[in-house]
Coordinates of C-alpha atoms and ligand atoms in Angstrom, one line a residue:
M1 CA -21.0 12.6 13.6
V2 CA -18.4 13.3 10.9
N3 CA -18.5 16.9 9.7
V4 CA -17.2 17.2 6.1
L5 CA -16.6 20.3 4.0
L6 CA -16.9 19.7 0.2
I7 CA -15.5 22.2 -2.2
G8 CA -16.9 22.1 -5.7
N9 CA -20.2 22.1 -7.6
G10 CA -19.9 19.8 -10.6
A11 CA -21.3 16.3 -11.2
R12 CA -17.9 15.1 -9.9
E13 CA -18.6 16.7 -6.5
H14 CA -22.3 15.5 -6.6
V15 CA -21.1 11.9 -6.8
V16 CA -18.5 12.6 -4.1
A17 CA -21.3 14.0 -1.9
E18 CA -23.6 11.0 -2.5
T19 CA -20.8 8.6 -1.7
L20 CA -19.8 10.4 1.5
K21 CA -23.5 10.4 2.6
K22 CA -23.7 6.6 2.3
N23 CA -22.1 6.8 5.8
S24 CA -25.1 7.9 7.9
D25 CA -22.8 9.7 10.4
V26 CA -21.8 12.3 7.8
K27 CA -22.9 15.9 8.0
L28 CA -22.0 17.6 4.8
Y29 CA -21.2 21.3 4.4
S30 CA -20.7 22.5 0.9
Y31 CA -18.9 25.5 -0.7
M32 CA -20.0 26.0 -4.3
Q33 CA -19.6 28.6 -7.0
S34 CA -23.2 27.9 -8.1
R35 CA -25.9 25.9 -6.4
N36 CA -25.8 22.3 -7.6
P37 CA -29.3 21.0 -6.7
G38 CA -28.0 17.5 -6.0
I39 CA -25.2 18.6 -3.6
D40 CA -27.6 21.2 -2.1
S41 CA -30.1 18.5 -1.1
L42 CA -27.4 16.4 0.6
S43 CA -25.9 19.3 2.6
E44 CA -26.7 20.7 6.0
E45 CA -25.4 24.1 5.0
V46 CA -24.2 25.7 1.8
E47 CA -22.1 28.7 1.1
I48 CA -22.0 30.2 -2.4
G49 CA -18.9 32.1 -3.5
D50 CA -15.9 32.2 -5.8
Y51 CA -13.2 29.5 -5.4
D52 CA -10.6 32.3 -5.0
D53 CA -12.5 34.1 -2.3
F54 CA -10.3 32.7 0.4
E55 CA -11.7 35.1 3.1
L56 CA -15.2 33.7 2.6
I57 CA -14.0 30.1 2.5
K58 CA -12.0 30.7 5.7
K59 CA -15.0 32.3 7.4
F60 CA -17.3 29.4 6.4
A61 CA -14.9 26.7 7.2
S62 CA -14.0 28.2 10.6
S63 CA -17.7 28.4 11.6
L64 CA -18.0 24.6 11.3
N65 CA -16.5 22.0 13.5
L66 CA -15.0 20.1 10.6
D67 CA -13.4 16.7 10.7
F68 CA -12.0 17.0 7.2
A69 CA -12.4 18.7 3.8
F70 CA -12.6 17.3 0.3
V71 CA -11.6 19.5 -2.6
G72 CA -13.0 18.4 -5.9
P73 CA -11.8 20.7 -8.8
E74 CA -8.3 21.3 -10.1
G75 CA -8.6 25.2 -10.0
P76 CA -8.8 25.5 -6.2
L77 CA -6.2 22.8 -5.7
S78 CA -3.7 24.6 -7.9
N79 CA -4.5 27.9 -6.1
G80 CA -3.6 26.5 -2.7
M81 CA -7.0 25.5 -1.3
A82 CA -5.6 22.5 0.6
D83 CA -2.8 24.7 2.0
L84 CA -5.4 27.2 3.2
L85 CA -7.6 24.6 4.9
E86 CA -4.6 22.9 6.5
E87 CA -3.5 26.2 7.9
L88 CA -6.9 26.3 9.6
S89 CA -6.1 22.8 11.0
I90 CA -8.7 21.1 8.7
P91 CA -7.2 17.9 7.3
T92 CA -7.8 17.8 3.6
V93 CA -8.3 15.2 0.9
G94 CA -6.6 16.9 -2.1
P95 CA -3.0 17.9 -2.6
R96 CA -1.3 21.1 -1.6
K97 CA -0.4 23.7 -4.3
E98 CA 3.1 22.4 -4.7
L99 CA 1.9 18.9 -5.3
A100 CA -1.0 19.9 -7.5
K101 CA 1.7 21.0 -9.9
L102 CA 1.5 17.5 -11.2
E103 CA -1.6 18.7 -13.0
S104 CA -1.1 22.5 -13.2
S105 CA 2.4 22.3 -14.8
K106 CA 3.0 19.9 -17.7
S107 CA 6.7 20.8 -17.7
F108 CA 7.0 20.0 -13.9
T109 CA 5.5 16.5 -14.5
R110 CA 7.6 15.7 -17.6
I111 CA 10.8 16.6 -15.8
L112 CA 9.8 14.8 -12.6
V113 CA 9.2 11.6 -14.6
E114 CA 12.4 12.0 -16.6
E115 CA 14.6 12.9 -13.6
N116 CA 13.4 9.8 -11.7
G117 CA 13.9 7.4 -14.6
I118 CA 10.2 6.6 -14.7
E119 CA 9.0 5.1 -18.0
G120 CA 6.1 6.5 -20.1
N121 CA 7.3 10.0 -21.2
P122 CA 7.1 10.5 -25.0
K123 CA 9.9 12.5 -26.7
F124 CA 9.4 16.1 -25.5
M125 CA 11.1 19.5 -25.1
I126 CA 10.1 22.5 -23.1
F127 CA 10.4 26.0 -24.6
D128 CA 10.2 29.6 -23.5
N129 CA 10.7 32.9 -25.3
N130 CA 14.5 32.4 -25.1
N131 CA 14.8 29.1 -26.8
L132 CA 11.8 28.9 -29.0
K133 CA 14.0 29.2 -32.1
E134 CA 15.1 25.6 -31.4
A135 CA 11.6 24.4 -31.6
S136 CA 11.6 24.1 -35.4
E137 CA 14.5 21.7 -35.5
F138 CA 13.0 19.6 -32.6
M139 CA 9.6 19.4 -34.4
D140 CA 11.4 17.9 -37.5
T141 CA 12.3 14.9 -35.3
L142 CA 8.7 14.1 -34.3
S143 CA 6.2 11.8 -36.0
G144 CA 3.5 14.4 -35.2
I145 CA 3.5 17.5 -33.1
V146 CA 1.5 18.0 -29.8
I147 CA 1.6 21.4 -28.1
K148 CA 0.7 21.8 -24.4
P149 CA 0.5 25.1 -22.6
D150 CA 2.3 24.9 -19.2
G151 CA -0.7 25.7 -17.1
L152 CA -4.4 24.8 -16.4
T153 CA -6.6 25.4 -19.5
G154 CA -9.7 23.5 -18.6
G155 CA -8.8 20.7 -21.1
K156 CA -8.9 23.2 -24.0
G157 CA -5.3 24.2 -24.5
V158 CA -3.7 21.2 -26.0
Q159 CA -3.3 21.3 -29.8
V160 CA -2.5 18.3 -31.9
Q161 CA -1.2 18.2 -35.5
G162 CA -3.8 16.9 -37.9
D163 CA -6.6 17.9 -35.5
H164 CA -6.0 21.6 -34.6
F165 CA -3.3 22.6 -37.1
Q166 CA -1.4 21.1 -40.0
T167 CA 2.0 22.6 -40.6
K168 CA 5.1 23.3 -38.5
E169 CA 4.7 27.0 -39.1
E170 CA 1.2 26.9 -37.6
A171 CA 2.7 24.9 -34.7
I172 CA 5.3 27.6 -34.0
K173 CA 2.7 30.3 -34.2
Y174 CA 0.6 28.5 -31.6
C175 CA 3.7 28.1 -29.3
E176 CA 4.2 31.9 -29.6
D177 CA 0.5 32.5 -28.7
V178 CA 0.8 30.1 -25.7
L179 CA 3.9 31.9 -24.4
V180 CA 2.0 35.2 -24.2
K181 CA -0.1 33.7 -21.4
H182 CA 2.1 30.9 -20.0
P183 CA 5.8 30.8 -19.0
H184 CA 6.6 27.6 -20.9
V185 CA 5.2 25.5 -23.7
V186 CA 5.7 21.7 -23.9
V187 CA 6.2 20.2 -27.4
E188 CA 5.8 16.5 -27.6
D189 CA 5.6 13.6 -30.0
K190 CA 2.1 12.6 -31.1
L191 CA 1.1 9.2 -29.9
D192 CA -1.3 6.8 -31.6
G193 CA -3.3 4.4 -29.5
E194 CA -6.2 4.2 -27.1
E195 CA -6.3 6.4 -24.1
F196 CA -7.4 5.3 -20.6
S197 CA -7.8 6.9 -17.2
F198 CA -6.2 5.3 -14.2
M199 CA -7.2 6.9 -10.9
C200 CA -5.7 5.9 -7.6
F201 CA -6.2 6.9 -4.0
T202 CA -3.0 7.8 -2.3
D203 CA -1.8 9.0 1.1
G204 CA 1.6 9.8 -0.3
R205 CA 3.0 6.4 0.5
T206 CA 0.4 3.8 -0.4
V207 CA -1.3 3.9 -3.8
L208 CA -4.7 2.0 -4.2
P209 CA -6.1 1.6 -7.7
M210 CA -9.6 2.2 -8.9
P211 CA -11.3 0.5 -11.9
L212 CA -10.0 1.7 -15.2
V213 CA -12.2 4.0 -17.3
Q214 CA -12.2 5.3 -20.9
D215 CA -13.4 8.8 -21.5
H216 CA -14.7 10.3 -24.8
K217 CA -13.5 13.8 -25.4
R218 CA -15.0 14.6 -28.8
A219 CA -18.4 16.2 -28.9
L220 CA -20.0 14.1 -31.6
K221 CA -20.6 10.4 -32.5
G222 CA -17.7 8.4 -34.0
D223 CA -15.2 10.7 -32.1
K224 CA -15.9 13.6 -34.4
G225 CA -16.2 17.3 -33.6
P226 CA -14.4 19.5 -31.2
N227 CA -12.9 18.5 -27.9
T228 CA -15.0 18.8 -24.7
G229 CA -14.5 18.3 -21.0
G230 CA -15.6 14.7 -21.7
M231 CA -18.9 13.5 -23.2
G232 CA -19.1 10.2 -21.3
S233 CA -17.1 7.1 -20.2
Y234 CA -17.4 3.4 -19.5
S235 CA -15.8 0.9 -17.3
C236 CA -16.0 -2.9 -17.4
A237 CA -17.0 -5.5 -14.7
D238 CA -13.4 -6.8 -14.5
H239 CA -12.1 -3.3 -13.8
S240 CA -9.9 -3.4 -16.8
L241 CA -10.6 -2.3 -20.4
P242 CA -11.1 -4.5 -23.5
F243 CA -8.0 -3.3 -25.3
L244 CA -5.6 -3.6 -22.4
K245 CA -3.5 -6.6 -21.3
K246 CA -2.7 -7.3 -17.6
E247 CA 0.9 -6.1 -18.2
D248 CA -0.3 -2.7 -19.4
V249 CA -2.4 -2.2 -16.3
D250 CA 0.6 -3.3 -14.2
T251 CA 2.9 -0.8 -16.0
A252 CA 0.4 2.1 -15.5
L253 CA 0.0 1.3 -11.8
K254 CA 3.8 1.1 -11.4
I255 CA 4.1 4.6 -13.0
N256 CA 1.5 6.0 -10.7
K257 CA 3.3 4.5 -7.7
E258 CA 6.7 5.8 -8.8
V259 CA 5.3 9.3 -9.4
V260 CA 3.9 9.4 -5.9
E261 CA 7.2 8.4 -4.5
A262 CA 9.1 10.9 -6.8
I263 CA 7.0 13.9 -5.9
H264 CA 7.6 13.2 -2.2
K265 CA 11.3 13.0 -2.8
K266 CA 11.2 16.3 -4.7
T267 CA 9.0 18.3 -2.4
G268 CA 9.3 16.6 1.0
Q269 CA 5.5 16.5 1.1
F270 CA 3.0 13.7 0.9
F271 CA 0.4 13.8 -1.9
R272 CA -2.9 13.1 -0.2
G273 CA -5.8 12.6 -2.5
I274 CA -6.4 11.2 -5.9
I275 CA -3.7 10.8 -8.5
Y276 CA -5.1 10.3 -12.0
G277 CA -2.8 9.2 -14.7
G278 CA -4.0 9.9 -18.3
F279 CA -2.3 7.1 -20.2
I280 CA -2.3 5.8 -23.8
I281 CA -1.6 2.3 -24.9
T282 CA 0.5 2.4 -28.1
K283 CA 2.1 -0.3 -30.2
D284 CA 5.2 0.3 -28.1
G285 CA 3.4 -0.1 -24.8
V286 CA 2.0 2.3 -22.1
K287 CA 2.8 6.0 -22.4
L288 CA 1.9 8.9 -20.1
I289 CA -0.2 11.7 -21.6
E290 CA -0.6 13.8 -18.4
Y291 CA -1.4 13.7 -14.7
N292 CA -4.4 15.1 -12.9
A293 CA -4.4 15.8 -9.2
R294 CA -8.2 15.0 -8.6
F295 CA -11.0 12.7 -9.8
G296 CA -11.7 12.6 -13.5
D297 CA -15.0 14.0 -14.6
P298 CA -16.9 12.0 -15.9
E299 CA -14.7 9.0 -14.8
V300 CA -15.5 9.4 -11.1
M301 CA -19.1 8.7 -11.9
N302 CA -18.1 5.2 -13.2
V303 CA -16.1 4.4 -10.2
L304 CA -17.6 5.8 -7.0
P305 CA -21.0 4.3 -7.3
L306 CA -19.2 0.9 -7.3
L307 CA -17.2 1.6 -4.1
K308 CA -18.0 -1.0 -1.5
T309 CA -15.6 0.3 1.1
D310 CA -16.8 3.2 3.3
F311 CA -15.7 6.3 1.5
V312 CA -15.3 8.1 4.9
D313 CA -12.8 5.4 6.0
V314 CA -10.9 5.9 2.7
C315 CA -10.8 9.7 3.2
K316 CA -9.7 9.4 6.8
A317 CA -7.0 6.8 5.9
I318 CA -5.7 9.2 3.2
I319 CA -5.4 12.0 5.8
D320 CA -3.8 9.8 8.5
H321 CA -1.4 8.0 6.1
K322 CA -3.2 4.7 6.9
L323 CA -4.3 3.6 3.4
D324 CA -2.1 0.5 3.8
G325 CA -4.8 -0.7 6.3
I326 CA -7.7 -0.2 3.8
N327 CA -9.2 -3.1 1.9
L328 CA -10.4 -1.2 -1.1
E329 CA -13.3 -3.0 -2.8
F330 CA -15.5 -2.1 -5.8
E331 CA -18.4 -4.1 -7.2
N332 CA -17.7 -6.1 -10.3
K333 CA -20.2 -4.2 -12.4
A334 CA -19.9 -2.4 -15.7
T335 CA -20.9 1.2 -16.0
V336 CA -21.7 3.6 -18.8
C337 CA -21.8 7.4 -18.1
K338 CA -23.2 9.8 -20.6
Y339 CA -23.3 13.6 -20.4
I340 CA -26.3 15.5 -21.5
V341 CA -25.2 18.9 -22.8
P342 CA -26.9 22.0 -24.3
E343 CA -27.4 22.1 -28.1
G344 CA -24.4 23.8 -29.7
Y345 CA -22.0 22.7 -26.9
P346 CA -19.0 23.3 -26.7
A347 CA -18.6 26.2 -29.3
S348 CA -21.9 28.0 -29.1
P349 CA -24.2 26.4 -26.5
V350 CA -27.8 27.5 -25.9
K351 CA -27.9 29.3 -22.6
D352 CA -30.4 29.5 -19.8
E353 CA -32.7 26.8 -21.3
M354 CA -34.9 24.8 -19.0
I355 CA -34.6 21.1 -18.7
T356 CA -37.1 18.7 -17.1
I357 CA -36.1 15.4 -15.6
G358 CA -38.5 12.5 -15.2
E359 CA -38.1 9.5 -13.0
I360 CA -34.7 7.9 -13.5
P361 CA -34.8 4.0 -13.8
K362 CA -33.6 1.8 -11.0
N363 CA -30.4 0.7 -12.6
A364 CA -29.2 4.2 -13.4
K365 CA -28.1 7.3 -11.6
I366 CA -28.2 11.0 -12.4
Y367 CA -25.7 13.7 -11.3
Y368 CA -26.1 17.4 -11.8
S369 CA -23.4 19.5 -13.3
S370 CA -23.7 23.0 -14.9
V371 CA -27.3 23.7 -14.0
D372 CA -29.0 26.3 -11.9
K373 CA -32.1 25.4 -9.9
R374 CA -34.3 28.4 -9.4
E375 CA -38.0 29.3 -9.4
G376 CA -39.6 27.7 -12.4
G377 CA -37.2 24.8 -12.7
I378 CA -33.8 23.6 -13.6
F379 CA -31.9 25.8 -16.2
M380 CA -28.7 24.9 -18.1
T381 CA -25.8 27.2 -18.0
S382 CA -23.4 26.8 -21.0
S383 CA -21.5 23.7 -20.1
R384 CA -22.2 20.0 -19.5
A385 CA -25.6 19.9 -17.8
V386 CA -26.3 16.5 -16.2
A387 CA -24.7 13.1 -16.4
V388 CA -26.4 9.7 -16.2
V389 CA -24.8 6.4 -15.4
G390 CA -26.1 2.9 -16.2
I391 CA -24.9 0.2 -13.9
A392 CA -25.2 -3.6 -14.7
D393 CA -23.3 -6.9 -14.9
N394 CA -22.1 -6.1 -18.4
I395 CA -21.5 -3.1 -20.7
E396 CA -24.4 -3.8 -23.1
E397 CA -26.9 -3.7 -20.2
S398 CA -25.3 -0.6 -18.6
E399 CA -25.4 1.2 -21.9
K400 CA -29.1 0.3 -22.3
F401 CA -29.8 1.6 -18.8
S402 CA -27.9 4.8 -19.4
E403 CA -29.9 5.4 -22.6
Q404 CA -33.2 4.9 -20.7
A405 CA -32.0 7.5 -18.2
V406 CA -31.0 9.9 -21.0
S407 CA -34.6 9.7 -22.4
C408 CA -35.9 11.0 -19.0
V409 CA -34.1 14.4 -19.6
K410 CA -36.0 16.7 -21.9
G411 CA -35.0 20.1 -23.3
R412 CA -32.7 21.6 -25.9
V413 CA -29.9 19.0 -25.3
F414 CA -27.9 16.3 -27.0
H415 CA -25.7 13.4 -26.0
R416 CA -23.4 10.8 -27.6
F417 CA -25.6 7.7 -28.0
D418 CA -22.6 5.7 -29.2
I419 CA -20.6 5.7 -25.9
G420 CA -20.5 2.3 -24.4
T421 CA -22.0 0.6 -27.5
K422 CA -20.6 -2.7 -28.8
E423 CA -19.6 -1.0 -32.1
L424 CA -17.6 1.7 -30.5
I425 CA -15.8 -0.6 -28.1
Q426 CA -15.0 -3.0 -31.0
K427 CA -13.6 0.0 -32.9
R428 CA -11.2 0.6 -30.0
I429 CA -10.0 -3.1 -30.1
D430 CA -9.7 -3.0 -33.9
H431 CA -7.7 0.2 -33.6
M432 CA -5.1 -1.4 -31.4
E433 CA -4.9 -4.4 -33.7
S434 CA -4.4 -2.2 -36.7
L435 CA -1.4 -0.6 -34.9
G436 CA 0.2 -4.0 -34.9
R437 CA -0.2 -4.7 -31.2
K438 CA -1.0 -8.3 -30.6
Ligands
LIG1 N1 -12.1 13.4 -18.1 C1 -11.0 14.3 -18.2 C2 -10.7 15.1 -17.0 O1 -11.4 14.9 -15.9 O2 -9.8 15.9 -17.0

């Protein structure tokens, strides 16, 4: 038997649970903030509590004879969940607090990349209350302004000129607001291009790539509306994306590898878990937007269902620094993931509304996110409710299967029907061509 503790209760952790359980030796124990019905049904035992209730987590983890733990979300990782579990002698997939700074501190990552001569940084400067007066002059040198709080903001803290504000004066006002809550603010040049997510498994030495994925942050069709945690994502059967060249993929992988090496050099510790580079391809090549220290959500739902290698073997190899001995294989299938969210999401979502879920077609999967299963049925909270994933030999088919699955979910919900469609993917390709990239 392999006893595994899973921390987290989103759709991301649901697919992690499902993939671990493909190994019939796994007994899953789950610590969740709210009861995800999917994870619940795959678990031997469940504890419900806050992620920062370290006493409860210690008690739960110590009562189980665990082989390893898997920490899903960024919040617990940046608060030292892996450190806590390792103090209890529970090997953990997920970086320690100092290494999770790759995600929790934008300034840490920009400086790490710069100091190690790694390519990909845009023009940037870091400000605090002492040097903010220099920001105005710096902003004059940028083609557009991007402002990033130096801390976790659940994907909602970054503001971009043209989208969230227009003038330099508004930009400086936002920097001042950020500095009330965060020690630093990072100001960067605005980049034009197509974003892509490049997730890799790493044991701190070896870095193994997963298929590339493109997420869709905007709430509404045609990339309109406010930013969200991600409304859906797609991946292609060749594991690349239609607007990328092989050299772009090679560059992004090289950056991921060099960052893993650089963070070890800086901290003396090995990053064990998932490193997720958020990149953008511009007319000048690959640039780095940010790093995350965990699986992307929704991107993980494109990738893990295709994993052919035993996920338990991958996790154990991460822990034992033996990833170099793993032959990591994914099916050559295309995937389209769509999130079904409450009406009004993200600004004013309907709350506590029931959804019903019919039988999901064979070539699709469903993962629960912010829902609460209780007497009477499944109720949405206020965030992304459930994700569906269509899987097929090509994107067109996968998109069709994902839409069939969406139609099985009824309630006061909406989704982006354009994700994964031929038209939207062609728009991405045309966008890169319009930037003059051949
Ligand atoms: N898909 C964006 C994220 O996981 O942060």
